[in-house]
mmCIF file of C-alpha atoms and ligand atoms in Angstrom:
data_model
loop_
_atom_site.group_PDB
_atom_site.id
_atom_site.type_symbol
_atom_site.label_atom_id
_atom_site.label_comp_id
_atom_site.label_asym_id
_atom_site.label_seq_id
_atom_site.Cartn_x
_atom_site.Cartn_y
_atom_site.Cartn_z
ATOM 1 C CA MET A 158 -0.353 2.624 -18.140
ATOM 2 C CA GLN A 159 -3.458 4.915 -18.150
ATOM 3 C CA GLY A 160 -2.614 8.540 -17.278
ATOM 4 C CA ILE A 161 -4.238 10.335 -14.118
ATOM 5 C CA ARG A 162 -6.701 12.130 -16.077
ATOM 6 C CA GLU A 163 -8.154 8.976 -17.690
ATOM 7 C CA MET A 164 -8.475 7.352 -14.405
ATOM 8 C CA VAL A 165 -10.381 10.208 -12.661
ATOM 9 C CA ARG A 166 -12.447 10.319 -15.516
ATOM 10 C CA ALA A 167 -13.300 6.563 -15.552
ATOM 11 C CA CYS A 168 -13.853 6.824 -11.774
ATOM 12 C CA ALA A 169 -16.358 9.829 -12.053
ATOM 13 C CA GLN A 170 -18.209 8.016 -14.768
ATOM 14 C CA GLY A 171 -18.707 4.879 -12.796
ATOM 15 C CA ASP A 172 -20.172 6.987 -9.866
ATOM 16 C CA ARG A 173 -23.360 8.843 -11.117
ATOM 17 C CA GLU A 174 -25.568 8.914 -8.234
ATOM 18 C CA ARG A 175 -25.692 12.182 -6.229
ATOM 19 C CA LEU A 176 -25.304 11.730 -2.389
ATOM 20 C CA THR A 177 -27.269 14.462 -1.115
ATOM 21 C CA CYS A 178 -28.476 14.419 2.754
ATOM 22 C CA THR A 179 -28.683 16.351 5.842
ATOM 23 C CA ALA A 180 -25.723 15.850 8.046
ATOM 24 C CA THR A 181 -25.255 16.964 11.760
ATOM 25 C CA VAL A 182 -22.013 18.387 13.190
ATOM 26 C CA THR A 183 -20.568 16.198 15.817
ATOM 27 C CA LYS A 184 -17.219 17.468 16.620
ATOM 28 C CA VAL A 185 -15.145 20.614 15.877
ATOM 29 C CA SER A 186 -11.421 20.769 16.715
ATOM 30 C CA ARG A 187 -8.481 22.831 15.793
ATOM 31 C CA ILE A 188 -5.874 20.524 14.563
ATOM 32 C CA SER A 189 -3.028 23.264 13.379
ATOM 33 C CA ARG A 190 -2.595 26.972 13.530
ATOM 34 C CA HIS A 191 -4.650 27.416 10.450
ATOM 35 C CA PHE A 192 -6.868 24.274 10.223
ATOM 36 C CA ILE A 193 -9.963 23.040 11.824
ATOM 37 C CA ARG A 194 -11.170 19.552 11.535
ATOM 38 C CA ILE A 195 -15.144 19.074 11.635
ATOM 39 C CA GLN A 196 -16.755 15.718 11.912
ATOM 40 C CA LEU A 197 -20.206 15.288 10.568
ATOM 41 C CA THR A 198 -22.635 12.168 10.800
ATOM 42 C CA SER A 199 -25.635 11.137 8.612
ATOM 43 C CA PRO A 200 -27.723 8.261 7.956
ATOM 44 C CA GLY A 201 -27.423 9.092 4.185
ATOM 45 C CA PHE A 202 -23.865 8.391 4.563
ATOM 46 C CA ASP A 203 -24.727 4.670 4.349
ATOM 47 C CA ARG A 204 -24.533 5.099 0.654
ATOM 48 C CA TYR A 205 -21.054 6.653 0.532
ATOM 49 C CA THR A 206 -18.320 4.643 -1.043
ATOM 50 C CA PRO A 207 -15.132 6.544 -0.141
ATOM 51 C CA ALA A 208 -12.155 6.994 -2.407
ATOM 52 C CA PRO A 209 -9.010 9.442 -1.788
ATOM 53 C CA ALA A 210 -9.535 13.152 -1.940
ATOM 54 C CA ASP A 211 -13.305 12.939 -2.479
ATOM 55 C CA ALA A 212 -14.848 16.421 -2.664
ATOM 56 C CA PHE A 213 -18.270 17.398 -1.671
ATOM 57 C CA ARG A 214 -20.185 20.608 -0.947
ATOM 58 C CA LEU A 215 -21.970 22.081 2.012
ATOM 59 C CA LEU A 216 -24.972 24.452 1.856
ATOM 60 C CA LEU A 217 -24.030 27.059 4.278
ATOM 61 C CA PRO A 218 -26.297 29.861 5.548
ATOM 62 C CA GLN A 219 -25.387 33.451 4.478
ATOM 63 C CA HIS A 220 -25.424 35.932 6.837
ATOM 64 C CA ALA A 221 -28.384 35.559 9.445
ATOM 65 C CA ARG A 222 -30.714 38.703 9.050
ATOM 66 C CA ALA A 223 -33.831 40.073 11.196
ATOM 67 C CA SER A 224 -36.976 38.639 10.194
ATOM 68 C CA PRO A 225 -39.740 41.061 9.393
ATOM 69 C CA THR A 226 -41.087 40.365 12.804
ATOM 70 C CA GLY A 227 -37.824 41.115 14.499
ATOM 71 C CA GLU A 228 -36.887 37.710 15.007
ATOM 72 C CA GLU A 229 -33.142 37.165 14.670
ATOM 73 C CA GLY A 230 -31.340 34.152 13.143
ATOM 74 C CA ILE A 231 -33.128 33.343 9.974
ATOM 75 C CA PRO A 232 -30.658 32.862 7.124
ATOM 76 C CA ALA A 233 -31.306 34.908 4.230
ATOM 77 C CA ARG A 234 -30.145 32.240 1.797
ATOM 78 C CA VAL A 235 -27.435 29.574 1.522
ATOM 79 C CA SER A 236 -24.295 29.039 -0.457
ATOM 80 C CA MET A 237 -22.351 26.169 -1.501
ATOM 81 C CA ARG A 238 -18.594 25.502 -0.441
ATOM 82 C CA ALA A 239 -16.294 22.834 -1.398
ATOM 83 C CA PHE A 240 -14.367 20.631 0.963
ATOM 84 C CA THR A 241 -12.527 17.227 0.855
ATOM 85 C CA VAL A 242 -13.235 14.109 2.825
ATOM 86 C CA HIS A 243 -10.372 13.480 5.320
ATOM 87 C CA SER A 244 -11.539 10.331 6.754
ATOM 88 C CA PHE A 245 -14.820 8.278 6.914
ATOM 89 C CA ASP A 246 -16.013 5.652 9.336
ATOM 90 C CA ARG A 247 -18.927 3.645 7.975
ATOM 91 C CA ARG A 248 -19.830 2.007 11.266
ATOM 92 C CA SER A 249 -20.605 5.167 12.970
ATOM 93 C CA ARG A 250 -21.457 7.030 9.642
ATOM 94 C CA THR A 251 -19.166 9.788 10.477
ATOM 95 C CA LEU A 252 -16.917 11.833 8.175
ATOM 96 C CA GLU A 253 -14.264 14.259 8.934
ATOM 97 C CA PHE A 254 -12.812 17.284 6.851
ATOM 98 C CA ASP A 255 -10.275 19.938 7.267
ATOM 99 C CA VAL A 256 -11.179 23.637 6.884
ATOM 100 C CA LEU A 257 -8.514 26.360 6.221
ATOM 101 C CA ASP A 258 -9.422 29.375 8.398
ATOM 102 C CA HIS A 259 -8.312 32.118 6.092
ATOM 103 C CA ALA A 260 -10.038 34.724 8.186
ATOM 104 C CA HIS A 261 -12.710 36.306 5.901
ATOM 105 C CA GLY A 262 -15.559 34.844 3.906
ATOM 106 C CA LEU A 263 -18.632 32.907 4.253
ATOM 107 C CA VAL A 264 -16.592 29.883 5.595
ATOM 108 C CA ALA A 265 -15.016 31.994 8.279
ATOM 109 C CA ASN A 266 -18.523 33.221 9.402
ATOM 110 C CA TRP A 267 -19.769 29.860 9.569
ATOM 111 C CA LEU A 268 -16.858 28.503 11.595
ATOM 112 C CA GLY A 269 -17.367 31.485 14.020
ATOM 113 C CA SER A 270 -21.042 30.324 14.717
ATOM 114 C CA ILE A 271 -20.935 26.565 14.204
ATOM 115 C CA VAL A 272 -22.271 24.531 17.224
ATOM 116 C CA ILE A 273 -22.279 21.085 17.879
ATOM 117 C CA GLY A 274 -25.635 19.468 16.800
ATOM 118 C CA SER A 275 -26.282 22.037 13.964
ATOM 119 C CA ALA A 276 -27.392 20.503 10.709
ATOM 120 C CA VAL A 277 -25.904 21.390 7.338
ATOM 121 C CA GLU A 278 -27.020 20.160 3.783
ATOM 122 C CA PHE A 279 -24.301 17.848 2.130
ATOM 123 C CA ILE A 280 -23.968 17.343 -1.513
ATOM 124 C CA GLY A 281 -21.497 14.896 -2.772
ATOM 125 C CA ILE A 282 -19.489 13.306 -4.238
ATOM 126 C CA ARG A 283 -16.924 14.519 -6.602
ATOM 127 C CA ARG A 284 -14.052 12.091 -7.545
ATOM 128 C CA GLU A 285 -10.545 14.057 -7.415
ATOM 129 C CA PHE A 286 -8.044 11.282 -7.709
ATOM 130 C CA ALA A 287 -7.340 7.827 -9.291
ATOM 131 C CA LEU A 288 -4.162 6.248 -10.393
ATOM 132 C CA ASP A 289 -3.149 3.381 -12.477
ATOM 133 C CA PRO A 290 -1.509 0.979 -10.177
ATOM 134 C CA SER A 291 1.505 0.682 -12.487
ATOM 135 C CA THR A 292 2.107 4.206 -12.017
ATOM 136 C CA THR A 293 5.775 4.745 -11.506
ATOM 137 C CA GLY A 294 5.959 8.397 -10.313
ATOM 138 C CA LEU A 295 3.546 11.159 -9.068
ATOM 139 C CA VAL A 296 4.002 14.969 -8.177
ATOM 140 C CA VAL A 297 1.598 16.645 -6.089
ATOM 141 C CA ILE A 298 1.513 20.350 -6.257
ATOM 142 C CA ALA A 299 -1.000 22.285 -3.718
ATOM 143 C CA ASP A 300 -1.771 25.513 -1.883
ATOM 144 C CA ALA A 301 -3.037 25.879 1.532
ATOM 145 C CA CYS A 302 -6.787 25.155 0.786
ATOM 146 C CA ALA A 303 -5.884 22.035 -1.342
ATOM 147 C CA LEU A 304 -3.567 20.720 1.522
ATOM 148 C CA PRO A 305 -6.498 18.370 2.798
ATOM 149 C CA ALA A 306 -6.903 16.975 -0.515
ATOM 150 C CA ALA A 307 -3.022 16.910 -1.467
ATOM 151 C CA SER A 308 -2.502 14.991 2.078
ATOM 152 C CA ALA A 309 -5.204 12.427 0.960
ATOM 153 C CA VAL A 310 -3.661 11.917 -2.326
ATOM 154 C CA LEU A 311 -0.290 11.485 -0.866
ATOM 155 C CA GLY A 312 -1.678 9.053 1.785
ATOM 156 C CA ALA A 313 -2.899 6.900 -1.104
ATOM 157 C CA SER A 314 0.143 6.845 -2.896
ATOM 158 C CA ALA A 315 2.542 5.058 -0.576
ATOM 159 C CA GLU A 316 3.079 2.146 -3.162
ATOM 160 C CA ILE A 317 4.407 4.413 -5.710
ATOM 161 C CA PRO A 318 8.301 4.284 -6.255
ATOM 162 C CA TYR A 319 8.601 8.223 -6.905
ATOM 163 C CA VAL A 320 6.271 10.536 -5.160
ATOM 164 C CA HIS A 321 7.204 14.251 -4.455
ATOM 165 C CA ALA A 322 5.168 17.066 -3.021
ATOM 166 C CA LEU A 323 5.339 20.585 -3.679
ATOM 167 C CA LEU A 324 3.390 22.299 -1.203
ATOM 168 C CA GLU A 325 2.355 25.995 0.207
ATOM 169 C CA VAL A 326 1.348 26.091 3.882
ATOM 170 C CA PRO A 327 0.431 29.116 5.813
ATOM 171 C CA HIS A 328 2.616 28.235 8.996
ATOM 172 C CA SER A 329 5.271 25.428 9.395
ATOM 173 C CA GLU A 330 2.594 24.028 12.090
ATOM 174 C CA ASP A 331 0.145 23.301 9.187
ATOM 175 C CA PHE A 332 2.530 20.950 7.585
ATOM 176 C CA ARG A 333 1.523 18.382 10.229
ATOM 177 C CA LEU A 334 -1.406 17.465 7.831
ATOM 178 C CA VAL A 335 0.942 15.874 5.371
ATOM 179 C CA PRO A 336 1.949 12.323 5.774
ATOM 180 C CA GLU A 337 5.543 11.876 7.072
ATOM 181 C CA SER A 338 6.917 9.383 4.544
ATOM 182 C CA VAL A 339 6.598 11.756 1.764
ATOM 183 C CA SER A 340 9.718 13.554 0.018
ATOM 184 C CA THR A 341 8.369 17.198 0.006
ATOM 185 C CA HIS A 342 9.499 20.524 -0.741
ATOM 186 C CA TRP A 343 7.176 23.098 1.108
ATOM 187 C CA LEU A 344 7.130 26.770 1.608
ATOM 188 C CA VAL A 345 5.472 28.801 4.164
ATOM 189 C CA CYS A 346 3.187 31.711 2.720
ATOM 190 C CA GLU A 347 1.053 33.102 5.095
ATOM 191 C CA ASN A 348 -1.422 34.404 2.369
ATOM 192 C CA SER A 349 -1.886 31.915 -0.169
ATOM 193 C CA SER A 350 -0.213 32.767 -3.463
ATOM 194 C CA ALA A 351 -2.497 33.686 -6.404
ATOM 195 C CA GLY A 352 -2.033 34.884 -10.003
ATOM 196 C CA LEU A 353 1.395 35.534 -11.821
ATOM 197 C CA GLY A 354 4.602 34.828 -10.486
ATOM 198 C CA SER A 355 3.163 33.323 -7.251
ATOM 199 C CA SER A 356 5.774 31.292 -4.681
ATOM 200 C CA LEU A 357 4.144 28.110 -5.663
ATOM 201 C CA GLU A 358 4.741 28.631 -9.354
ATOM 202 C CA GLN A 359 8.370 29.547 -8.412
ATOM 203 C CA LEU A 360 8.857 26.564 -6.524
ATOM 204 C CA VAL A 361 7.768 24.283 -9.343
ATOM 205 C CA LEU A 362 9.940 26.303 -11.748
ATOM 206 C CA GLU A 363 12.895 25.488 -9.661
ATOM 207 C CA GLN A 364 12.519 21.669 -9.817
ATOM 208 C CA PRO A 365 15.008 19.665 -11.676
ATOM 209 C CA PRO A 366 13.575 17.819 -14.744
ATOM 210 C CA PHE A 367 10.777 15.194 -13.598
ATOM 211 C CA PRO A 368 11.355 11.471 -14.228
ATOM 212 C CA PRO A 369 9.584 10.413 -17.719
ATOM 213 C CA GLY A 370 6.166 8.895 -17.061
ATOM 214 C CA THR A 371 5.443 11.052 -13.843
ATOM 215 C CA GLN A 372 1.729 11.906 -13.328
ATOM 216 C CA PHE A 373 0.803 15.364 -11.880
ATOM 217 C CA TRP A 374 -1.954 16.240 -9.184
ATOM 218 C CA LEU A 375 -2.378 19.961 -9.244
ATOM 219 C CA ALA A 376 -4.744 22.055 -7.056
ATOM 220 C CA ALA A 377 -4.550 25.708 -5.978
ATOM 221 C CA GLU A 378 -5.714 29.468 -6.822
ATOM 222 C CA SER A 379 -6.883 29.715 -10.162
ATOM 223 C CA GLY A 380 -4.322 31.907 -11.698
ATOM 224 C CA VAL A 381 -1.499 29.903 -10.297
ATOM 225 C CA VAL A 382 -3.275 26.638 -11.517
ATOM 226 C CA GLN A 383 -3.301 28.141 -14.911
ATOM 227 C CA ARG A 384 0.539 29.333 -14.965
ATOM 228 C CA ILE A 385 1.733 25.808 -13.592
ATOM 229 C CA ARG A 386 -0.479 23.840 -15.906
ATOM 230 C CA ARG A 387 0.948 25.826 -19.022
ATOM 231 C CA TYR A 388 4.458 25.410 -17.582
ATOM 232 C CA LEU A 389 4.195 21.606 -17.314
ATOM 233 C CA LEU A 390 2.457 21.018 -20.715
ATOM 234 C CA ASN A 391 4.422 23.593 -22.689
ATOM 235 C CA ASP A 392 7.684 23.703 -21.251
ATOM 236 C CA CYS A 393 8.214 20.472 -19.590
ATOM 237 C CA GLU A 394 6.213 18.703 -22.416
ATOM 238 C CA ILE A 395 4.117 16.757 -19.930
ATOM 239 C CA PRO A 396 1.378 15.087 -22.052
ATOM 240 C CA LEU A 397 -2.216 16.385 -21.098
ATOM 241 C CA SER A 398 -3.249 12.736 -20.151
ATOM 242 C CA SER A 399 -0.485 12.725 -17.350
ATOM 243 C CA LEU A 400 -2.124 16.101 -15.440
ATOM 244 C CA HIS A 401 -5.023 16.477 -13.397
ATOM 245 C CA ALA A 402 -5.464 20.180 -12.627
ATOM 246 C CA TYR A 403 -8.100 21.954 -10.850
ATOM 247 C CA ALA A 404 -8.671 25.476 -9.513
ATOM 248 C CA TYR A 405 -9.803 25.466 -5.868
ATOM 249 C CA TRP A 406 -10.507 29.121 -5.464
ATOM 250 C CA LYS A 407 -10.172 32.265 -7.300
ATOM 251 C CA TYR A 408 -8.363 35.456 -6.060
ATOM 252 C CA SER A 409 -10.808 38.071 -4.934
ATOM 253 C CA VAL A 410 -13.707 36.137 -6.226
ATOM 254 C CA THR A 411 -16.300 34.425 -3.865
ATOM 255 C CA ALA A 412 -17.373 30.868 -4.425
ATOM 256 C CA ASP A 413 -20.900 32.126 -5.242
ATOM 257 C CA GLU A 414 -19.543 34.352 -8.062
ATOM 258 C CA ARG A 415 -17.561 31.418 -9.555
ATOM 259 C CA ASP A 416 -20.568 29.183 -9.395
ATOM 260 C CA ALA A 417 -22.781 31.462 -11.266
ATOM 261 C CA ARG A 418 -20.075 31.859 -13.926
ATOM 262 C CA ASP A 419 -19.676 27.998 -13.915
ATOM 263 C CA LEU A 420 -23.140 27.293 -13.755
ATOM 264 C CA ALA A 421 -23.644 29.248 -17.035
ATOM 265 C CA ALA A 422 -20.702 27.309 -18.789
ATOM 266 C CA TYR A 423 -21.801 23.653 -17.596
ATOM 267 C CA THR A 424 -25.339 24.556 -18.623
ATOM 268 C CA ALA A 425 -24.053 25.470 -22.214
ATOM 269 C CA ALA A 426 -21.833 22.527 -22.090
ATOM 270 C CA SER A 427 -24.512 20.045 -21.170
ATOM 271 C CA GLU A 428 -26.933 21.420 -23.776
ATOM 272 C CA SER A 429 -24.108 20.946 -26.525
ATOM 273 C CA GLY A 430 -23.983 17.163 -25.528
ATOM 274 C CA ALA A 431 -20.625 17.209 -23.521
ATOM 275 C CA ASP A 432 -20.183 15.058 -20.578
ATOM 276 C CA VAL A 433 -19.762 17.564 -17.660
ATOM 277 C CA LEU A 434 -18.418 14.798 -15.319
ATOM 278 C CA ASP A 435 -15.762 14.079 -17.715
ATOM 279 C CA PRO A 436 -12.571 15.594 -16.376
ATOM 280 C CA GLU A 437 -11.521 16.732 -19.829
ATOM 281 C CA VAL A 438 -14.826 18.796 -20.229
ATOM 282 C CA VAL A 439 -14.402 20.159 -16.655
ATOM 283 C CA ASP A 440 -10.811 21.139 -17.675
ATOM 284 C CA ARG A 441 -11.888 22.856 -20.697
ATOM 285 C CA ILE A 442 -14.832 24.866 -18.858
ATOM 286 C CA GLU A 443 -12.378 25.762 -16.012
ATOM 287 C CA PHE A 444 -9.455 27.010 -18.109
ATOM 288 C CA GLY A 445 -11.679 28.879 -20.430
ATOM 289 C CA ARG A 446 -11.007 26.769 -23.465
ATOM 290 C CA SER A 447 -13.220 25.656 -26.534
ATOM 291 C CA LEU A 448 -15.133 22.492 -25.955
ATOM 292 C CA LEU A 449 -13.919 21.587 -29.440
ATOM 293 C CA PRO A 450 -11.075 19.105 -29.864
ATOM 294 C CA GLU A 451 -7.639 20.014 -28.313
ATOM 295 C CA ASP A 452 -5.523 22.537 -30.117
ATOM 296 C CA THR A 453 -1.844 22.331 -28.792
ATOM 297 C CA ASN A 454 -1.438 25.987 -29.255
ATOM 298 C CA THR A 455 -4.134 27.201 -26.956
ATOM 299 C CA ARG A 456 -3.755 24.684 -23.997
HETATM 300 C C1 FAD B 663 -12.727 20.389 -4.939
HETATM 301 C C2 FAD B 663 -12.528 21.522 -4.020
HETATM 302 C C3 FAD B 663 -12.109 20.886 -2.707
HETATM 303 C C4 FAD B 663 -11.849 21.765 -1.841
HETATM 304 N N1 FAD B 663 -11.389 21.511 -0.521
HETATM 305 C C5 FAD B 663 -11.253 22.325 0.441
HETATM 306 C C6 FAD B 663 -10.813 21.548 1.799
HETATM 307 O O1 FAD B 663 -10.656 20.325 2.216
HETATM 308 N N2 FAD B 663 -10.711 22.492 2.674
HETATM 309 C C7 FAD B 663 -10.570 23.967 2.630
HETATM 310 O O2 FAD B 663 -10.496 24.913 3.293
HETATM 311 N N3 FAD B 663 -10.955 24.443 1.386
HETATM 312 C C8 FAD B 663 -11.284 23.522 0.360
HETATM 313 N N4 FAD B 663 -11.479 23.960 -1.069
HETATM 314 C C9 FAD B 663 -11.505 25.589 -1.234
HETATM 315 C C10 FAD B 663 -12.752 26.263 -0.587
HETATM 316 O O3 FAD B 663 -13.911 25.624 -1.241
HETATM 317 C C11 FAD B 663 -12.489 27.559 -1.242
HETATM 318 O O4 FAD B 663 -11.482 28.218 -0.662
HETATM 319 C C12 FAD B 663 -13.791 28.496 -0.838
HETATM 320 O O5 FAD B 663 -13.876 29.708 -1.640
HETATM 321 C C13 FAD B 663 -13.669 29.074 0.655
HETATM 322 O O6 FAD B 663 -14.994 29.663 0.763
HETATM 323 P P1 FAD B 663 -15.048 31.019 1.571
HETATM 324 O O7 FAD B 663 -16.445 31.139 2.038
HETATM 325 O O8 FAD B 663 -13.979 31.072 2.657
HETATM 326 O O9 FAD B 663 -14.417 32.341 0.796
HETATM 327 P P2 FAD B 663 -15.239 32.945 -0.417
HETATM 328 O O10 FAD B 663 -16.571 33.445 0.131
HETATM 329 O O11 FAD B 663 -15.593 31.908 -1.581
HETATM 330 O O12 FAD B 663 -14.394 34.128 -0.860
HETATM 331 C C14 FAD B 663 -14.228 35.087 -0.159
HETATM 332 C C15 FAD B 663 -12.941 35.990 -0.266
HETATM 333 O O13 FAD B 663 -11.572 34.951 -0.001
HETATM 334 C C16 FAD B 663 -10.835 34.753 -0.952
HETATM 335 N N5 FAD B 663 -10.651 33.163 -0.729
HETATM 336 C C17 FAD B 663 -11.315 32.210 -0.945
HETATM 337 N N6 FAD B 663 -10.557 30.855 -0.797
HETATM 338 C C18 FAD B 663 -9.469 31.240 -0.445
HETATM 339 C C19 FAD B 663 -8.232 30.734 0.126
HETATM 340 N N7 FAD B 663 -8.210 29.449 0.202
HETATM 341 N N8 FAD B 663 -7.217 31.541 0.524
HETATM 342 C C20 FAD B 663 -7.374 32.912 0.411
HETATM 343 N N9 FAD B 663 -8.339 33.422 0.150
HETATM 344 C C21 FAD B 663 -9.514 32.701 -0.382
HETATM 345 C C22 FAD B 663 -11.567 34.879 -2.269
HETATM 346 O O14 FAD B 663 -10.936 35.139 -3.103
HETATM 347 C C23 FAD B 663 -12.540 36.096 -2.046
HETATM 348 O O15 FAD B 663 -11.993 37.201 -2.119
HETATM 349 C C24 FAD B 663 -11.717 23.077 -1.950
HETATM 350 C C25 FAD B 663 -12.199 23.498 -3.274
HETATM 351 C C26 FAD B 663 -12.659 22.696 -4.124
HETATM 352 C C27 FAD B 663 -13.079 23.093 -5.515
#
């Protein structure tokens, strides 16, 4: 059996062409207390081949500012924000995604100003999930903004004999995003956990031993991911090959600030000959580890 890490790597490597296009907002609807579903359409989606939990970025306008001539509504600049595909319909070239309304930040501003028919730049696709069909066990660990991706992963894992989800949602109503058939431990945390000793980390620590051969898909706040990742690798002795871990946001840091830091790290990695689409390389950059071969003491 191939580990989840190798499977995601193979998936990303077989798929190098960027999908960039201008999309139009065709529908906006609130689907639960904290989630809003947005539908986009674009002729460019003809080139999209979907896989579960695919991620993409949108170029969103920063605050509109007054122009020198006094006209309002000219975006000063744009910033990228990452989301997860919820569904895709090839016939109508429409794609849906779910946004956590966490009340502050650029995305919240965009949600407040979004109108049907508005255009937005779309940049994709990043593969976030792939699994060997012979996998016998999968544990999915996610916080609120990773819930759309976790739901997609769980929805694609119905054939796996043992699937368990450890999830954090801002309100019990938001749990409706998760497929019903899945065995789940979930907790309600109005503000997503961050950093040391989070509720999500506590939930993972409380679990009985995981069955041998289990694969892990983990996405949450950066500090939370680092803590859980370390626990799984060092205390539970999960092989690195069985873990896909990714930080979806970082406490008190905007995505722009993260992107600026990442750009420098990815540029340096690329210049040193590393494959920046390789999850192993991404993992090393994300968790501030050396690009040299793995040292078990530093993982
Ligand atoms: C691969 C990937 C897929 C993703 N998929 C989705 C998705 O489908 N739906 C979705 O809603 N999000 C998703 N995210 C997370 C989303 O991209 C980030 O939360 C993003 O930072 C939100 O931008 P913002 O403009 O709201 O906040 P920013 O401007 O980036 O940050 C402003 C402030 O808000 C805080 N903040 C940022 N995100 C959160 C959060 N989730 N909870 C609490 N505080 C936060 C920051 O720490 C900062 O203090 C995904 C991220 C990645 C990497």
